[in-house]
Amino acid sequence: MPQPPADAPALAADYFQGYSVVGLLAALGVLFVAVAFGAGRLLRPVAPTPEKLMTYECGVDPVGEGWAHTQVRYYVYAFLYVIFAVDSIFLFPWATVFAAPGYGATTLVEMFVFLGFLTVGLLYAYKKGVLEWT
């Protein structure tokens, strides 16, 4: 059976020292948030009145039920925006690698595959009528 190196405990200590710093910072962060919330709870005035317990709606007294119908298409537009924003983020690193020697043809093919997937998704959304504003 092979023997571990003589400095194995020192290597383990060095290895876990990096994690101990991260753990200590995470614990301090949690403690800071807990102290802030606790101080806010202790220092704030508590005087509930019917007006304070009423739903606030831009300075106007709420009328009717609290349930409102929202058109789903707005979420679809937001989702499509996020998809294309993320895709544009992928274009910048691709452009830098494309200029590197030896990567031109490979990255060009990969980008056309990527843009093909985007086109298929956009055509699907168009075919389903998602992009029509009515």
Tab-separated table of N, CA and C in Angstrom:
chain	number	residue	atom	x	y	z
A	1	MET	N	0.853	-1.182	0.000
A	1	MET	CA	0.000	0.000	0.000
A	1	MET	C	0.894	1.239	0.000
A	2	PRO	N	0.641	2.176	-0.917
A	2	PRO	CA	1.506	3.363	-0.978
A	2	PRO	C	1.305	4.245	0.246
A	3	GLN	N	2.364	4.859	0.674
A	3	GLN	CA	2.336	5.754	1.832
A	3	GLN	C	2.026	7.178	1.369
A	4	PRO	N	1.210	7.910	2.135
A	4	PRO	CA	0.958	9.310	1.775
A	4	PRO	C	2.219	10.133	1.952
A	5	PRO	N	2.344	11.244	1.253
A	5	PRO	CA	3.533	12.087	1.423
A	5	PRO	C	3.655	12.568	2.865
A	6	ALA	N	4.884	12.864	3.252
A	6	ALA	CA	5.142	13.282	4.639
A	6	ALA	C	4.467	14.611	4.957
A	7	ASP	N	4.293	15.453	3.973
A	7	ASP	CA	3.683	16.764	4.230
A	7	ASP	C	2.184	16.776	3.915
A	8	ALA	N	1.516	15.618	3.972
A	8	ALA	CA	0.082	15.527	3.678
A	8	ALA	C	-0.760	16.377	4.614
A	9	PRO	N	-0.490	16.377	5.926
A	9	PRO	CA	-1.305	17.259	6.793
A	9	PRO	C	-1.146	18.735	6.441
A	10	ALA	N	0.037	19.143	6.044
A	10	ALA	CA	0.241	20.547	5.681
A	10	ALA	C	-0.504	20.866	4.385
A	11	LEU	N	-0.494	19.929	3.431
A	11	LEU	CA	-1.229	20.144	2.191
A	11	LEU	C	-2.726	20.231	2.448
A	12	ALA	N	-3.243	19.389	3.316
A	12	ALA	CA	-4.669	19.428	3.641
A	12	ALA	C	-5.030	20.735	4.341
A	13	ALA	N	-4.149	21.187	5.227
A	13	ALA	CA	-4.410	22.448	5.932
A	13	ALA	C	-4.433	23.612	4.944
A	14	ASP	N	-3.492	23.631	3.998
A	14	ASP	CA	-3.490	24.692	2.993
A	14	ASP	C	-4.739	24.625	2.116
A	15	TYR	N	-5.152	23.421	1.795
A	15	TYR	CA	-6.327	23.236	0.940
A	15	TYR	C	-7.589	23.762	1.621
A	16	PHE	N	-7.779	23.399	2.879
A	16	PHE	CA	-9.000	23.796	3.578
A	16	PHE	C	-8.947	25.221	4.101
A	17	GLN	N	-7.780	25.841	4.112
A	17	GLN	CA	-7.691	27.224	4.575
A	17	GLN	C	-8.454	28.152	3.635
A	18	GLY	N	-8.394	27.906	2.341
A	18	GLY	CA	-9.159	28.723	1.394
A	18	GLY	C	-10.656	28.606	1.623
A	19	TYR	N	-11.122	27.395	1.907
A	19	TYR	CA	-12.546	27.195	2.182
A	19	TYR	C	-12.953	27.801	3.518
A	20	SER	N	-12.039	27.809	4.473
A	20	SER	CA	-12.389	28.398	5.776
A	20	SER	C	-12.587	29.907	5.651
A	21	VAL	N	-11.821	30.550	4.787
A	21	VAL	CA	-12.005	31.993	4.573
A	21	VAL	C	-13.368	32.255	3.940
A	22	VAL	N	-13.738	31.456	2.948
A	22	VAL	CA	-15.050	31.618	2.307
A	22	VAL	C	-16.162	31.353	3.315
A	23	GLY	N	-16.027	30.306	4.108
A	23	GLY	CA	-17.032	29.995	5.125
A	23	GLY	C	-17.151	31.099	6.161
A	24	LEU	N	-16.016	31.661	6.584
A	24	LEU	CA	-16.048	32.743	7.559
A	24	LEU	C	-16.739	33.976	6.984
A	25	LEU	N	-16.459	34.315	5.732
A	25	LEU	CA	-17.124	35.465	5.112
A	25	LEU	C	-18.619	35.219	4.934
A	26	ALA	N	-18.998	33.997	4.592
A	26	ALA	CA	-20.424	33.685	4.466
A	26	ALA	C	-21.114	33.804	5.825
A	27	ALA	N	-20.491	33.305	6.871
A	27	ALA	CA	-21.075	33.406	8.210
A	27	ALA	C	-21.191	34.866	8.641
A	28	LEU	N	-20.169	35.670	8.350
A	28	LEU	CA	-20.245	37.093	8.690
A	28	LEU	C	-21.346	37.788	7.902
A	29	GLY	N	-21.529	37.415	6.657
A	29	GLY	CA	-22.606	37.998	5.850
A	29	GLY	C	-23.970	37.667	6.418
A	30	VAL	N	-24.177	36.409	6.788
A	30	VAL	CA	-25.455	35.996	7.379
A	30	VAL	C	-25.667	36.710	8.705
A	31	LEU	N	-24.615	36.822	9.507
A	31	LEU	CA	-24.728	37.517	10.792
A	31	LEU	C	-25.059	38.992	10.586
A	32	PHE	N	-24.441	39.625	9.611
A	32	PHE	CA	-24.713	41.030	9.335
A	32	PHE	C	-26.171	41.241	8.949
A	33	VAL	N	-26.704	40.391	8.087
A	33	VAL	CA	-28.099	40.507	7.677
A	33	VAL	C	-29.028	40.265	8.861
A	34	ALA	N	-28.717	39.257	9.683
A	34	ALA	CA	-29.552	38.962	10.849
A	34	ALA	C	-29.558	40.128	11.832
A	35	VAL	N	-28.395	40.730	12.066
A	35	VAL	CA	-28.323	41.881	12.980
A	35	VAL	C	-29.104	43.062	12.397
A	36	ALA	N	-29.013	43.295	11.099
A	36	ALA	CA	-29.736	44.412	10.487
A	36	ALA	C	-31.244	44.210	10.603
A	37	PHE	N	-31.718	42.996	10.314
A	37	PHE	CA	-33.155	42.742	10.448
A	37	PHE	C	-33.599	42.822	11.906
A	38	GLY	N	-32.794	42.313	12.821
A	38	GLY	CA	-33.142	42.392	14.246
A	38	GLY	C	-33.190	43.828	14.735
A	39	ALA	N	-32.226	44.646	14.326
A	39	ALA	CA	-32.227	46.056	14.726
A	39	ALA	C	-33.433	46.777	14.140
A	40	GLY	N	-33.773	46.463	12.903
A	40	GLY	CA	-34.956	47.078	12.303
A	40	GLY	C	-36.220	46.710	13.048
A	41	ARG	N	-36.318	45.456	13.480
A	41	ARG	CA	-37.501	45.012	14.212
A	41	ARG	C	-37.581	45.687	15.588
A	42	LEU	N	-36.444	45.882	16.236
A	42	LEU	CA	-36.443	46.497	17.568
A	42	LEU	C	-36.659	48.005	17.514
A	43	LEU	N	-36.183	48.666	16.480
A	43	LEU	CA	-36.209	50.129	16.447
A	43	LEU	C	-37.429	50.726	15.758
A	44	ARG	N	-38.135	49.950	14.974
A	44	ARG	CA	-39.259	50.532	14.242
A	44	ARG	C	-40.476	50.703	15.163
A	45	PRO	N	-41.267	51.740	14.916
A	45	PRO	CA	-42.492	51.900	15.697
A	45	PRO	C	-43.566	50.923	15.211
A	46	VAL	N	-44.320	50.397	16.147
A	46	VAL	CA	-45.389	49.460	15.811
A	46	VAL	C	-46.699	50.080	16.256
A	47	ALA	N	-47.481	50.572	15.297
A	47	ALA	CA	-48.782	51.162	15.585
A	47	ALA	C	-49.721	50.824	14.436
A	48	PRO	N	-50.178	49.560	14.355
A	48	PRO	CA	-51.049	49.192	13.231
A	48	PRO	C	-52.413	49.865	13.338
A	49	THR	N	-52.830	50.448	12.246
A	49	THR	CA	-54.163	51.047	12.152
A	49	THR	C	-54.837	50.440	10.924
A	50	PRO	N	-56.151	50.542	10.796
A	50	PRO	CA	-56.806	49.982	9.606
A	50	PRO	C	-56.263	50.566	8.298
A	51	GLU	N	-55.887	51.844	8.314
A	51	GLU	CA	-55.338	52.444	7.102
A	51	GLU	C	-53.985	51.849	6.745
A	52	LYS	N	-53.164	51.563	7.779
A	52	LYS	CA	-51.852	50.989	7.510
A	52	LYS	C	-51.951	49.538	7.059
A	53	LEU	N	-52.981	48.842	7.460
A	53	LEU	CA	-53.141	47.447	7.083
A	53	LEU	C	-53.821	47.285	5.725
A	54	MET	N	-54.315	48.391	5.152
A	54	MET	CA	-54.986	48.340	3.872
A	54	MET	C	-53.949	48.263	2.744
A	55	THR	N	-54.303	47.614	1.657
A	55	THR	CA	-53.402	47.481	0.524
A	55	THR	C	-53.120	48.847	-0.081
A	56	TYR	N	-51.852	49.132	-0.305
A	56	TYR	CA	-51.455	50.416	-0.896
A	56	TYR	C	-51.385	50.262	-2.405
A	57	GLU	N	-52.028	51.169	-3.113
A	57	GLU	CA	-52.078	51.076	-4.568
A	57	GLU	C	-51.831	52.453	-5.168
A	58	CYS	N	-50.604	52.885	-5.174
A	58	CYS	CA	-50.186	54.149	-5.789
A	58	CYS	C	-50.943	55.355	-5.234
A	59	GLY	N	-51.248	55.356	-3.994
A	59	GLY	CA	-51.917	56.502	-3.392
A	59	GLY	C	-53.411	56.522	-3.573
A	60	VAL	N	-53.960	55.551	-4.272
A	60	VAL	CA	-55.394	55.488	-4.509
A	60	VAL	C	-55.966	54.364	-3.666
A	61	ASP	N	-57.120	54.619	-3.053
A	61	ASP	CA	-57.747	53.568	-2.260
A	61	ASP	C	-58.135	52.411	-3.166
A	62	PRO	N	-57.821	51.192	-2.764
A	62	PRO	CA	-58.151	50.045	-3.608
A	62	PRO	C	-59.654	49.842	-3.707
A	63	VAL	N	-60.092	49.486	-4.909
A	63	VAL	CA	-61.505	49.256	-5.172
A	63	VAL	C	-61.644	47.870	-5.778
A	64	GLY	N	-62.605	47.120	-5.324
A	64	GLY	CA	-62.853	45.796	-5.892
A	64	GLY	C	-61.979	44.726	-5.256
A	65	GLU	N	-61.859	43.620	-5.986
A	65	GLU	CA	-61.080	42.496	-5.476
A	65	GLU	C	-59.587	42.726	-5.699
A	66	GLY	N	-58.793	41.961	-5.010
A	66	GLY	CA	-57.350	42.040	-5.180
A	66	GLY	C	-56.852	41.214	-6.344
A	67	TRP	N	-57.723	40.464	-6.985
A	67	TRP	CA	-57.328	39.599	-8.089
A	67	TRP	C	-57.476	40.347	-9.408
A	68	ALA	N	-56.424	40.361	-10.196
A	68	ALA	CA	-56.469	41.034	-11.496
A	68	ALA	C	-55.929	40.089	-12.556
A	69	HIS	N	-56.543	40.119	-13.718
A	69	HIS	CA	-56.085	39.284	-14.820
A	69	HIS	C	-54.963	40.003	-15.557
A	70	THR	N	-53.911	39.285	-15.828
A	70	THR	CA	-52.786	39.833	-16.556
A	70	THR	C	-52.610	39.040	-17.836
A	71	GLN	N	-52.361	39.732	-18.918
A	71	GLN	CA	-52.154	39.054	-20.181
A	71	GLN	C	-50.825	38.302	-20.165
A	72	VAL	N	-50.851	37.045	-20.545
A	72	VAL	CA	-49.656	36.212	-20.539
A	72	VAL	C	-48.672	36.667	-21.608
A	73	ARG	N	-49.166	37.296	-22.665
A	73	ARG	CA	-48.273	37.657	-23.766
A	73	ARG	C	-47.181	38.613	-23.324
A	74	TYR	N	-47.417	39.416	-22.302
A	74	TYR	CA	-46.380	40.320	-21.839
A	74	TYR	C	-45.207	39.534	-21.265
A	75	TYR	N	-45.495	38.449	-20.585
A	75	TYR	CA	-44.433	37.610	-20.057
A	75	TYR	C	-43.688	36.912	-21.190
A	76	VAL	N	-44.407	36.550	-22.232
A	76	VAL	CA	-43.757	35.911	-23.378
A	76	VAL	C	-42.804	36.892	-24.048
A	77	TYR	N	-43.220	38.156	-24.208
A	77	TYR	CA	-42.324	39.153	-24.782
A	77	TYR	C	-41.091	39.343	-23.903
A	78	ALA	N	-41.292	39.392	-22.605
A	78	ALA	CA	-40.156	39.535	-21.693
A	78	ALA	C	-39.234	38.328	-21.793
A	79	PHE	N	-39.818	37.148	-21.890
A	79	PHE	CA	-39.017	35.932	-22.011
A	79	PHE	C	-38.223	35.923	-23.313
A	80	LEU	N	-38.860	36.326	-24.402
A	80	LEU	CA	-38.141	36.402	-25.677
A	80	LEU	C	-37.015	37.429	-25.613
A	81	TYR	N	-37.251	38.546	-24.933
A	81	TYR	CA	-36.191	39.546	-24.777
A	81	TYR	C	-35.008	38.962	-24.016
A	82	VAL	N	-35.291	38.257	-22.933
A	82	VAL	CA	-34.210	37.672	-22.141
A	82	VAL	C	-33.427	36.664	-22.977
A	83	ILE	N	-34.132	35.864	-23.759
A	83	ILE	CA	-33.443	34.884	-24.601
A	83	ILE	C	-32.485	35.591	-25.566
A	84	PHE	N	-32.949	36.625	-26.237
A	84	PHE	CA	-32.088	37.288	-27.209
A	84	PHE	C	-31.012	38.132	-26.534
A	85	ALA	N	-31.263	38.628	-25.340
A	85	ALA	CA	-30.216	39.348	-24.616
A	85	ALA	C	-29.101	38.394	-24.213
A	86	VAL	N	-29.461	37.220	-23.730
A	86	VAL	CA	-28.454	36.225	-23.369
A	86	VAL	C	-27.696	35.775	-24.613
A	87	ASP	N	-28.395	35.625	-25.704
A	87	ASP	CA	-27.728	35.221	-26.940
A	87	ASP	C	-26.744	36.279	-27.410
A	88	SER	N	-27.087	37.533	-27.242
A	88	SER	CA	-26.145	38.580	-27.643
A	88	SER	C	-24.907	38.563	-26.756
A	89	ILE	N	-25.049	38.126	-25.519
A	89	ILE	CA	-23.884	37.990	-24.641
A	89	ILE	C	-22.942	36.925	-25.178
A	90	PHE	N	-23.483	35.876	-25.794
A	90	PHE	CA	-22.653	34.827	-26.358
A	90	PHE	C	-21.942	35.283	-27.628
A	91	LEU	N	-22.437	36.316	-28.279
A	91	LEU	CA	-21.814	36.766	-29.511
A	91	LEU	C	-20.465	37.454	-29.275
A	92	PHE	N	-20.297	38.139	-28.158
A	92	PHE	CA	-19.054	38.860	-27.911
A	92	PHE	C	-17.859	37.927	-27.707
A	93	PRO	N	-17.952	36.899	-26.857
A	93	PRO	CA	-16.799	35.985	-26.762
A	93	PRO	C	-16.549	35.241	-28.077
A	94	TRP	N	-17.613	34.940	-28.795
A	94	TRP	CA	-17.443	34.264	-30.081
A	94	TRP	C	-16.641	35.140	-31.034
A	95	ALA	N	-16.927	36.429	-31.039
A	95	ALA	CA	-16.211	37.325	-31.944
A	95	ALA	C	-14.730	37.396	-31.591
A	96	THR	N	-14.387	37.326	-30.326
A	96	THR	CA	-12.969	37.370	-29.950
A	96	THR	C	-12.259	36.075	-30.304
A	97	VAL	N	-12.917	34.940	-30.148
A	97	VAL	CA	-12.303	33.659	-30.488
A	97	VAL	C	-12.229	33.499	-31.999
A	98	PHE	N	-13.191	34.041	-32.707
A	98	PHE	CA	-13.216	33.927	-34.162
A	98	PHE	C	-11.969	34.541	-34.784
A	99	ALA	N	-11.456	35.599	-34.175
A	99	ALA	CA	-10.275	36.271	-34.706
A	99	ALA	C	-8.983	35.531	-34.377
A	100	ALA	N	-8.999	34.603	-33.431
A	100	ALA	CA	-7.786	33.876	-33.049
A	100	ALA	C	-7.374	32.921	-34.164
A	101	PRO	N	-6.089	32.745	-34.376
A	101	PRO	CA	-5.640	31.860	-35.455
A	101	PRO	C	-6.008	30.406	-35.174
A	102	GLY	N	-6.512	29.734	-36.191
A	102	GLY	CA	-6.842	28.319	-36.070
A	102	GLY	C	-8.268	28.040	-35.629
A	103	TYR	N	-9.049	29.047	-35.290
A	103	TYR	CA	-10.408	28.836	-34.802
A	103	TYR	C	-11.477	29.349	-35.760
A	104	GLY	N	-11.116	29.921	-36.865
A	104	GLY	CA	-12.060	30.588	-37.743
A	104	GLY	C	-13.189	29.705	-38.238
A	105	ALA	N	-12.877	28.611	-38.926
A	105	ALA	CA	-13.914	27.769	-39.528
A	105	ALA	C	-14.745	27.062	-38.468
A	106	THR	N	-14.093	26.571	-37.424
A	106	THR	CA	-14.815	25.855	-36.372
A	106	THR	C	-15.814	26.763	-35.663
A	107	THR	N	-15.367	27.936	-35.274
A	107	THR	CA	-16.275	28.842	-34.559
A	107	THR	C	-17.367	29.373	-35.477
A	108	LEU	N	-17.062	29.504	-36.760
A	108	LEU	CA	-18.090	29.954	-37.691
A	108	LEU	C	-19.207	28.919	-37.809
A	109	VAL	N	-18.850	27.651	-37.913
A	109	VAL	CA	-19.848	26.584	-37.980
A	109	VAL	C	-20.647	26.524	-36.682
A	110	GLU	N	-19.958	26.626	-35.541
A	110	GLU	CA	-20.660	26.600	-34.248
A	110	GLU	C	-21.643	27.755	-34.135
A	111	MET	N	-21.265	28.929	-34.622
A	111	MET	CA	-22.163	30.076	-34.519
A	111	MET	C	-23.372	29.896	-35.421
A	112	PHE	N	-23.193	29.311	-36.610
A	112	PHE	CA	-24.344	29.074	-37.466
A	112	PHE	C	-25.288	28.036	-36.869
A	113	VAL	N	-24.751	27.045	-36.176
A	113	VAL	CA	-25.612	26.077	-35.477
A	113	VAL	C	-26.385	26.796	-34.370
A	114	PHE	N	-25.697	27.633	-33.626
A	114	PHE	CA	-26.324	28.396	-32.543
A	114	PHE	C	-27.422	29.306	-33.091
A	115	LEU	N	-27.125	30.029	-34.160
A	115	LEU	CA	-28.124	30.910	-34.758
A	115	LEU	C	-29.267	30.109	-35.383
A	116	GLY	N	-28.981	28.904	-35.829
A	116	GLY	CA	-30.040	28.039	-36.339
A	116	GLY	C	-31.039	27.671	-35.264
A	117	PHE	N	-30.537	27.330	-34.086
A	117	PHE	CA	-31.439	27.032	-32.969
A	117	PHE	C	-32.287	28.250	-32.612
A	118	LEU	N	-31.677	29.422	-32.619
A	118	LEU	CA	-32.435	30.641	-32.328
A	118	LEU	C	-33.514	30.881	-33.379
A	119	THR	N	-33.171	30.659	-34.627
A	119	THR	CA	-34.136	30.868	-35.707
A	119	THR	C	-35.299	29.901	-35.596
A	120	VAL	N	-35.009	28.654	-35.271
A	120	VAL	CA	-36.085	27.668	-35.105
A	120	VAL	C	-37.018	28.094	-33.971
A	121	GLY	N	-36.450	28.561	-32.863
A	121	GLY	CA	-37.277	29.028	-31.748
A	121	GLY	C	-38.118	30.232	-32.106
A	122	LEU	N	-37.534	31.168	-32.848
A	122	LEU	CA	-38.273	32.359	-33.257
A	122	LEU	C	-39.373	32.008	-34.258
A	123	LEU	N	-39.095	31.116	-35.191
A	123	LEU	CA	-40.123	30.679	-36.134
A	123	LEU	C	-41.260	29.941	-35.434
A	124	TYR	N	-40.917	29.149	-34.421
A	124	TYR	CA	-41.947	28.457	-33.645
A	124	TYR	C	-42.844	29.461	-32.929
A	125	ALA	N	-42.231	30.477	-32.306
A	125	ALA	CA	-43.024	31.501	-31.626
A	125	ALA	C	-43.894	32.255	-32.615
A	126	TYR	N	-43.363	32.538	-33.797
A	126	TYR	CA	-44.140	33.237	-34.815
A	126	TYR	C	-45.305	32.373	-35.311
A	127	LYS	N	-45.062	31.082	-35.518
A	127	LYS	CA	-46.097	30.184	-36.004
A	127	LYS	C	-47.235	30.023	-34.980
A	128	LYS	N	-46.880	30.039	-33.703
A	128	LYS	CA	-47.889	29.920	-32.649
A	128	LYS	C	-48.660	31.225	-32.444
A	129	GLY	N	-48.253	32.311	-33.103
A	129	GLY	CA	-48.955	33.577	-32.976
A	129	GLY	C	-48.572	34.373	-31.750
A	130	VAL	N	-47.448	34.019	-31.151
A	130	VAL	CA	-47.030	34.700	-29.936
A	130	VAL	C	-46.598	36.129	-30.232
A	131	LEU	N	-46.044	36.371	-31.398
A	131	LEU	CA	-45.492	37.679	-31.709
A	131	LEU	C	-46.518	38.656	-32.279
A	132	GLU	N	-47.778	38.268	-32.358
A	132	GLU	CA	-48.813	39.174	-32.854
A	132	GLU	C	-49.363	39.994	-31.704
A	133	TRP	N	-49.397	41.293	-31.891
A	133	TRP	CA	-49.875	42.209	-30.856
A	133	TRP	C	-51.333	42.546	-31.152
A	134	THR	N	-52.249	41.871	-30.452
A	134	THR	CA	-53.680	42.134	-30.662
A	134	THR	C	-54.380	42.378	-29.361
